Every structure is written in structure tokens, then in C-alpha cells.
mmCIF file of C-alpha atoms in Angstrom:
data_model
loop_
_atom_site.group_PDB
_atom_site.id
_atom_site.type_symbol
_atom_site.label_atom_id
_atom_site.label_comp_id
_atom_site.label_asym_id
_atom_site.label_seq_id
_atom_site.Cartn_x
_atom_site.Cartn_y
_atom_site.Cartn_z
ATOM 1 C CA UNK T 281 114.350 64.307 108.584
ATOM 2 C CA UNK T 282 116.653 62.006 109.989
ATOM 3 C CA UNK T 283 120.173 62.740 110.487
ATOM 4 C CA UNK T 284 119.219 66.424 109.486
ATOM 5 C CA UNK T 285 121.831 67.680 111.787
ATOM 6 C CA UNK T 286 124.809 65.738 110.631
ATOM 7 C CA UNK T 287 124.568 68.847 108.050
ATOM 8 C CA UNK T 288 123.620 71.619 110.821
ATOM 9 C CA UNK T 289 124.954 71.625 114.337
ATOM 10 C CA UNK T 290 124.090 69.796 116.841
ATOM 11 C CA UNK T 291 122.448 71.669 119.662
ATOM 12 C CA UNK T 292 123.048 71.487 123.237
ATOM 13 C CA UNK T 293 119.058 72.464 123.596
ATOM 14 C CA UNK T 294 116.112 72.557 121.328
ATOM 15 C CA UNK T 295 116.344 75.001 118.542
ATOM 16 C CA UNK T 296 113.714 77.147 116.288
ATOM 17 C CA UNK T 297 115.321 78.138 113.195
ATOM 18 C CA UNK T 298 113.802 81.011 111.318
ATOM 19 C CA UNK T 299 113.821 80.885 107.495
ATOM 20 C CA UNK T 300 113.284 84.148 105.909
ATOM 21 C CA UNK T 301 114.069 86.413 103.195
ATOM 22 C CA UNK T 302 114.763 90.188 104.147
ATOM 23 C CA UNK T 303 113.007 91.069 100.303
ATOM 24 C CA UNK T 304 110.172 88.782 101.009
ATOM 25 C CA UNK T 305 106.494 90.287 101.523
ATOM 26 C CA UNK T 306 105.218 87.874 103.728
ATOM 27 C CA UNK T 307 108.175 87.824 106.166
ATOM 28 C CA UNK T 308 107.962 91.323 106.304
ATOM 29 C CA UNK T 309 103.833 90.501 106.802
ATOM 30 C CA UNK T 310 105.481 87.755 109.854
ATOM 31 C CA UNK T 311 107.118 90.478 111.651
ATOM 32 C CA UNK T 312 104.737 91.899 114.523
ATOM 33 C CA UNK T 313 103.862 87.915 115.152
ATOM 34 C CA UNK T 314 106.916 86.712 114.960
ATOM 35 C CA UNK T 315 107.873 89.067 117.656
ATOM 36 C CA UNK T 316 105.418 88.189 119.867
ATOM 37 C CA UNK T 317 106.390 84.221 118.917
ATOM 38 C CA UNK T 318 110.498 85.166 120.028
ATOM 39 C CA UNK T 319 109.313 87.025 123.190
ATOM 40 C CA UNK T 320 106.915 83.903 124.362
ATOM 41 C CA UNK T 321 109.293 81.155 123.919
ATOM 42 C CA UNK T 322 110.505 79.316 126.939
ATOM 43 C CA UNK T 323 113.932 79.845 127.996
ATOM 44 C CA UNK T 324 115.568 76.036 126.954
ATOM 45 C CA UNK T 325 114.372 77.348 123.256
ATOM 46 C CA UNK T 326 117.530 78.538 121.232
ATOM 47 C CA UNK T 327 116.419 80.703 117.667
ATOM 48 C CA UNK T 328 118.225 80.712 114.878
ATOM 49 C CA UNK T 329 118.247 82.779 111.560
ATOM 50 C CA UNK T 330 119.168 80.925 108.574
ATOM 51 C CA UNK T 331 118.699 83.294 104.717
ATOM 52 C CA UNK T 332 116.958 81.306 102.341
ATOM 53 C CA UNK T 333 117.288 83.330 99.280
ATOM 54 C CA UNK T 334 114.865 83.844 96.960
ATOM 55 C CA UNK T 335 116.070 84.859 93.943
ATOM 56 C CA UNK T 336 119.742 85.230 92.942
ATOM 57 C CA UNK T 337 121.571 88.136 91.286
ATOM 58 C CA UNK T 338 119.958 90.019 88.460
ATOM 59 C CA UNK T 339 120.573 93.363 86.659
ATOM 60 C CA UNK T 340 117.292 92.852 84.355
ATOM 61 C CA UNK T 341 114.194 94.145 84.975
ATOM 62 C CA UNK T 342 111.488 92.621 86.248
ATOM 63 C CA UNK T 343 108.810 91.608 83.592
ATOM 64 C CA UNK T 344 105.612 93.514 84.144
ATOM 65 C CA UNK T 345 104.014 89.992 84.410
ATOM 66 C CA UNK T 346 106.109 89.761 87.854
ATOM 67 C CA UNK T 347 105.704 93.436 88.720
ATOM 68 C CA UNK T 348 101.834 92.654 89.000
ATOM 69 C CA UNK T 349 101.712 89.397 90.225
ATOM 70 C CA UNK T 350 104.417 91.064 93.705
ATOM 71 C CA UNK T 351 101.958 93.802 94.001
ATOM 72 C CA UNK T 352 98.728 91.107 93.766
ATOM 73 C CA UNK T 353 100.808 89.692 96.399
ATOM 74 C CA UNK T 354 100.846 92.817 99.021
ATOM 75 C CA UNK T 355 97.524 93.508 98.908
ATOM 76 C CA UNK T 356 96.365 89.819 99.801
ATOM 77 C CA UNK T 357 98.770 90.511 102.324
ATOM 78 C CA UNK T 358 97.278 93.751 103.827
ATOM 79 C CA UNK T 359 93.681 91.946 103.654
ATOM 80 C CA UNK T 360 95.452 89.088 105.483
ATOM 81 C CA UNK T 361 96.805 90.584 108.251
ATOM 82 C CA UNK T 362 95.084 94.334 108.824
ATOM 83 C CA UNK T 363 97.866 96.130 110.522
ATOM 84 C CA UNK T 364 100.608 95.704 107.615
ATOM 85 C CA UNK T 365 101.073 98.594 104.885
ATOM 86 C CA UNK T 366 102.624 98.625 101.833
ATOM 87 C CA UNK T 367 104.107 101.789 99.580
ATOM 88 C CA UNK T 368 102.864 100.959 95.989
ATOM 89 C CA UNK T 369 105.174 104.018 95.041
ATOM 90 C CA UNK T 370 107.957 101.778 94.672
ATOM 91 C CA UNK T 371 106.804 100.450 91.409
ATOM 92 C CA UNK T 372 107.119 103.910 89.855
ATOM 93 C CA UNK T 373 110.421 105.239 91.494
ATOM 94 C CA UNK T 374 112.498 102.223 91.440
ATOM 95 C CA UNK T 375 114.014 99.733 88.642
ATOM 96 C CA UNK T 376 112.400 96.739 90.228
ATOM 97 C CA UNK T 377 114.873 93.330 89.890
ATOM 98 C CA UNK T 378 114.120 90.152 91.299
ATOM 99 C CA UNK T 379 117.138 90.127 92.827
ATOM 100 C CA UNK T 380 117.365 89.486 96.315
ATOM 101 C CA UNK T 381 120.570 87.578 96.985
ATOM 102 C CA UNK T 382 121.855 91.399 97.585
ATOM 103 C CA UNK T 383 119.839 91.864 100.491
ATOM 104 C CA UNK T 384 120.482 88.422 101.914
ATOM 105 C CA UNK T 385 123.992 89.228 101.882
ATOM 106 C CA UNK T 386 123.323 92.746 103.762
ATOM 107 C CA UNK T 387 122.384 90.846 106.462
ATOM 108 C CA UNK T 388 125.411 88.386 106.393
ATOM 109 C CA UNK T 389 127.920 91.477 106.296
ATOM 110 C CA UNK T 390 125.699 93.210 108.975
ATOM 111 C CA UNK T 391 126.027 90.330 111.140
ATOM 112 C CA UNK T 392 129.467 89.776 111.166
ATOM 113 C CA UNK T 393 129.802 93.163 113.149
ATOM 114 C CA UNK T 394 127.321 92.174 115.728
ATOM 115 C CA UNK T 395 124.823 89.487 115.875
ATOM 116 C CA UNK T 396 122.679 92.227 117.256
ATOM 117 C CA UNK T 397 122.600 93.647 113.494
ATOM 118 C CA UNK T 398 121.048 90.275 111.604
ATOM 119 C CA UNK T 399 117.582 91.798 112.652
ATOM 120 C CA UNK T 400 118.295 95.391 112.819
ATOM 121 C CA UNK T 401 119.587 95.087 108.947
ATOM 122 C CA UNK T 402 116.550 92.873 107.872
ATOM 123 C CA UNK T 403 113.945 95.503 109.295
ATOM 124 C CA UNK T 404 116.109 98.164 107.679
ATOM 125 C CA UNK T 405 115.589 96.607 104.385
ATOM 126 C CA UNK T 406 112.023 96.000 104.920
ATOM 127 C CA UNK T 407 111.363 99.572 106.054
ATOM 128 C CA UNK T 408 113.058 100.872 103.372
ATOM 129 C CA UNK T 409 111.782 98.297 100.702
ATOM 130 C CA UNK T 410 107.972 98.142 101.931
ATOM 131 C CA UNK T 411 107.739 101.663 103.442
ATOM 132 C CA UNK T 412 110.026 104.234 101.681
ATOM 133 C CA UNK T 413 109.978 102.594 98.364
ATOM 134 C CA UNK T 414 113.717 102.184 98.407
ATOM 135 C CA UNK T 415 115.442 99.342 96.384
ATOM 136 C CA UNK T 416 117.322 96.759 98.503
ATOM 137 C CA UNK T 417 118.434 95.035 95.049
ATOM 138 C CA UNK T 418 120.893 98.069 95.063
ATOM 139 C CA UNK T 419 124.209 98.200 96.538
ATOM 140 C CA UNK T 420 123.986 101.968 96.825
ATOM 141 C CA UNK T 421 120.731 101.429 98.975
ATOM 142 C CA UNK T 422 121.979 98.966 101.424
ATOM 143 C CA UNK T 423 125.391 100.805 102.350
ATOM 144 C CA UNK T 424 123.178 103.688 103.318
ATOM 145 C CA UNK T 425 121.329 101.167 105.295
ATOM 146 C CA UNK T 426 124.143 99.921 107.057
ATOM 147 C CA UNK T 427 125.216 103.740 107.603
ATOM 148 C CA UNK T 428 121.819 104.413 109.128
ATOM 149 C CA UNK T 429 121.901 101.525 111.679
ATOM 150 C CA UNK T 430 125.752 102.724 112.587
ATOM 151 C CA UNK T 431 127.733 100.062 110.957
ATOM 152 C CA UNK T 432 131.090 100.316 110.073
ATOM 153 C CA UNK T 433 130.701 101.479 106.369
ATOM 154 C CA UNK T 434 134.152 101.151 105.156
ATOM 155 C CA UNK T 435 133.846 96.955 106.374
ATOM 156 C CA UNK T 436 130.243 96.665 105.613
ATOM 157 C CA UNK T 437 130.737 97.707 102.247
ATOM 158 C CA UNK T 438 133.858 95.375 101.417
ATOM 159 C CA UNK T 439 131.799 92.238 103.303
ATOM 160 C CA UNK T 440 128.816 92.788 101.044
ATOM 161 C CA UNK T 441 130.187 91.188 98.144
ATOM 162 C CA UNK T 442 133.542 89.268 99.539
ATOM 163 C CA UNK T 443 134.150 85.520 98.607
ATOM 164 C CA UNK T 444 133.346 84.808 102.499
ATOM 165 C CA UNK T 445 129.524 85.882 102.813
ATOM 166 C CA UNK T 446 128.556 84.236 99.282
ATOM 167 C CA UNK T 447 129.960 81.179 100.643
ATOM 168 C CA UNK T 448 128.061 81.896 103.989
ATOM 169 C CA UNK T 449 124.838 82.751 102.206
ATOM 170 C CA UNK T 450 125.175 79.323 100.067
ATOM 171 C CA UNK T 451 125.811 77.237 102.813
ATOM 172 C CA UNK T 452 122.394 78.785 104.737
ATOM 173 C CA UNK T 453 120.250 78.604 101.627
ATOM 174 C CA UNK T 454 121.639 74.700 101.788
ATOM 175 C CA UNK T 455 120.526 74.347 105.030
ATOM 176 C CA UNK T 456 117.095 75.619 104.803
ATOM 177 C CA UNK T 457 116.513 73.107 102.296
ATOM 178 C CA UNK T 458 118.022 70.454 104.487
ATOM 179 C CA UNK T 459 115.600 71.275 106.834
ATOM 180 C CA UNK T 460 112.652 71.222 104.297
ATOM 181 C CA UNK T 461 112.075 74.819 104.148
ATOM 182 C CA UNK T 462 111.475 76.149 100.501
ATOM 183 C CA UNK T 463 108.788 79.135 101.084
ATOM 184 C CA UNK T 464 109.540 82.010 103.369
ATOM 185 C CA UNK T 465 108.808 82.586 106.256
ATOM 186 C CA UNK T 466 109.479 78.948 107.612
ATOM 187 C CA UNK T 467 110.426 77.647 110.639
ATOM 188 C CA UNK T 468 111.606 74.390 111.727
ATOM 189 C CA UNK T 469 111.698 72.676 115.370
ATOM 190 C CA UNK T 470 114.910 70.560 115.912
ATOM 191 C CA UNK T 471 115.742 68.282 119.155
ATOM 192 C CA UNK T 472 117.774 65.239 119.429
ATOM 193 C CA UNK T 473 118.529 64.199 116.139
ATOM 194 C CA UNK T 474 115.257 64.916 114.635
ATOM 195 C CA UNK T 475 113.100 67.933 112.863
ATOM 196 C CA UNK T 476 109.804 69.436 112.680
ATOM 197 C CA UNK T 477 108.096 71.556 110.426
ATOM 198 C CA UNK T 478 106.035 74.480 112.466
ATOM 199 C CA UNK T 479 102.740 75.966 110.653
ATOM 200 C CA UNK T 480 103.287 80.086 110.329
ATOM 201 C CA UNK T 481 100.442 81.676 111.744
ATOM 202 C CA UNK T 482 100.463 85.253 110.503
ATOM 203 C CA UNK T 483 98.000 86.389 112.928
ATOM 204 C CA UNK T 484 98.385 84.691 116.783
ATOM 205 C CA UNK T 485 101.823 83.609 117.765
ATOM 206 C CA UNK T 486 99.817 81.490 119.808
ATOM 207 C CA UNK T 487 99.153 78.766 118.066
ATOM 208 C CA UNK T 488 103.006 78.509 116.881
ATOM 209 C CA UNK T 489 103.761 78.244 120.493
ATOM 210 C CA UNK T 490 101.434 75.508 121.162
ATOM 211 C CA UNK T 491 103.061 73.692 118.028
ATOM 212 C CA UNK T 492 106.077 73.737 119.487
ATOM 213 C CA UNK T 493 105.472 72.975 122.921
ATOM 214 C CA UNK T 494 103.240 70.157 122.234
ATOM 215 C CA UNK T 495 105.926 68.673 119.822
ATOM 216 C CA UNK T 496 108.502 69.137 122.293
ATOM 217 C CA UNK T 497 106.141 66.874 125.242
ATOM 218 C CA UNK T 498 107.677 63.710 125.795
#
């Protein structure tokens, strides 16, 4: 990991960045701990959000193969951690893709009108995906998102798709593998000139912070 941050930029303090995707289960699973992980973290601790994209742009269907082997996937993830939920409903309303570069760039458009939107956006999507069986592969869906959380529709819905956030999107999916994350959620500890790879803990943010403290201990 050497020189990982001749490719991202230098910080002026130690930085966490958070790898996630807003269509994946298990970041959606991450949430309430990864809350509790942000809140604890001492003040000299700068977080990041980098996309890392899961699976690009699609208008097939998913096989049923896939379809089973997502929802096999949700309910290890409600036996995993207790207080998550899924709506199985989704499978029979929606035209399930695996397509989430859509999504990823949701977040990339929200964000451009307010950093303050990256996270509001990705819970959006999650809500709407994991909750109210909504489909975030959809265009339609996320401009009603971005509505909801009081974006500026008109911009939101030209940023989507422009030139600029594919390039931005590309760029973060490089850098999450620069940084060795390829599964989502991941985070990564950088300092110096050097980075570490944090163990997710989906149930105590606890023993993230202790990762990270006792890496950062001279």
C-alpha cells in the first residue's frame, strides 16, 4: 500500500474512507453501526465516501439464479444483525436489474448540490430499495428521490447521467481498488503515506474504533 496516495490526496490528518454501494444489502445492513462508528471517532479523524460500484448499467433482467441467491443474501443478513428488515415484495413488483451504477451516480449528482446530500441520497435509496420495494436501477425512481429529499430536480436530473459524474464515479470506483477495497462495505485507514485495511463489524462499532486507534498509536 505504498505510495497509495500519489493516486488519492494527500491528507492534512488521518482519514477513514468509507467504501460502499447505495444498492448493496450489507451496507444498508452497516448503517445503524456505522453511525455509531462516525459519531465515536476522534476529532483529528477526517471520513470520506468513495462509490465502489457494483455492477454497471443493465436493462436485462436479472436471472432467477441471481434473484434467489440477493434474497438468500437478506435473510443471512436479518439473522446477522437482528434489528435490520427487508421487503421481499420487491421481487414481485419490480423488474429487478443488477444494475447499480444508476444509484451510484444518484449520489454523485446529489452531492454536487450539497455534501450534506451524499448520505441523505444513499439512505433514500436504501429506504426505498430495502423498505418500499422501489427500484433504484430506475431513473424514474431516483428523480423522485431527489424530489423527496428537496433537491433541485431540474439539475439533479441533468447531473444523473452527464459526462462529469460518470467520470467522477470511475475515478472513485478506481480508487477503492487502489486502496484494496473490492467488497462493500469497506473501509480503509490512511496516514502518512501509508494504508490500512479496517475489519467491518456489523454489530459493535467498537471494535472498529479500537482498530483504528490502535493502528493509529505510534
Amino acid at each position: 500500500m505504498n505510495h497509495i496516495l500519489d493516486v488519492l490526496d494527500r491528507p492534512t490528518m488521518a482519514e477513514l474512507y468509507y467504501v460502499h454501494d447505495p444498492m448493496c444489502s450489507w451496507c444498508y445492513g452497516f448503517k445503524p453501526t456505522l453511525d455509531a462508528l462516525l459519531k465515536a471517532l476522534p476529532e483529528n479523524i477526517q471520513v470520506k465516501r468513495l462509490l465502489g460500484g457494483l455492477a454497471p448499467d443493465t436493462n436485462q433482467a436479472m436471472p432467477l439464479e441471481m434473484q434467489e441467491m440477493i434474497q438468500s443474501a437478506w435473510q443471512r443478513i436479518e439473522k446477522t444483525i437482528p434489528s435490520i428488515q427487508f421487503n421481499y415484495s420487491f421481487w414481485e413488483n419490480c423488474k429487478p436489474r443488477r444494475s447499480t451504477y444508476p444509484a451510484c451516480r444518484a449520489i454523485i449528482a446529489a452531492r454536487t448540490q450539497g455534501e450534506e446530500y451524499d448520505g441523505q441520497m444513499t439512505f433514500a435509496i436504501q429506504r426505498a430499495y430495502y423498505l418500499e420495494a422501489r427500484n433504484p436501477s430506475d431513473d424514474t425512481t431516483l428523480i423522485r428521490l431527489a424530489q423527496n429529499i428537496g433537491l433541485d430536480e431540474a439539475r439533479f436530473t441533468v447531473d444523473l447521467n452527464s459526462l462529469e459524474t460518470r467520470k467522477i464515479l470511475g475515478s472513485e470506483i478506481r480508487n477503492a481498488e487502489t486502496l484494496g477495497v473490492y467488497s462493500f462495505p469497506g473501509l480503509a485507514l490512511c496516514a502518512g503515506s501509508s494504508c490500512w485495511p479496517i475489519a467491518v463489524d456489523y454489530i459493535d462499532h467498537r471494535t472498529m474504533l479500537n482498530g483504528i486507534r490502535n493502528t493509529l498509536e505510534p
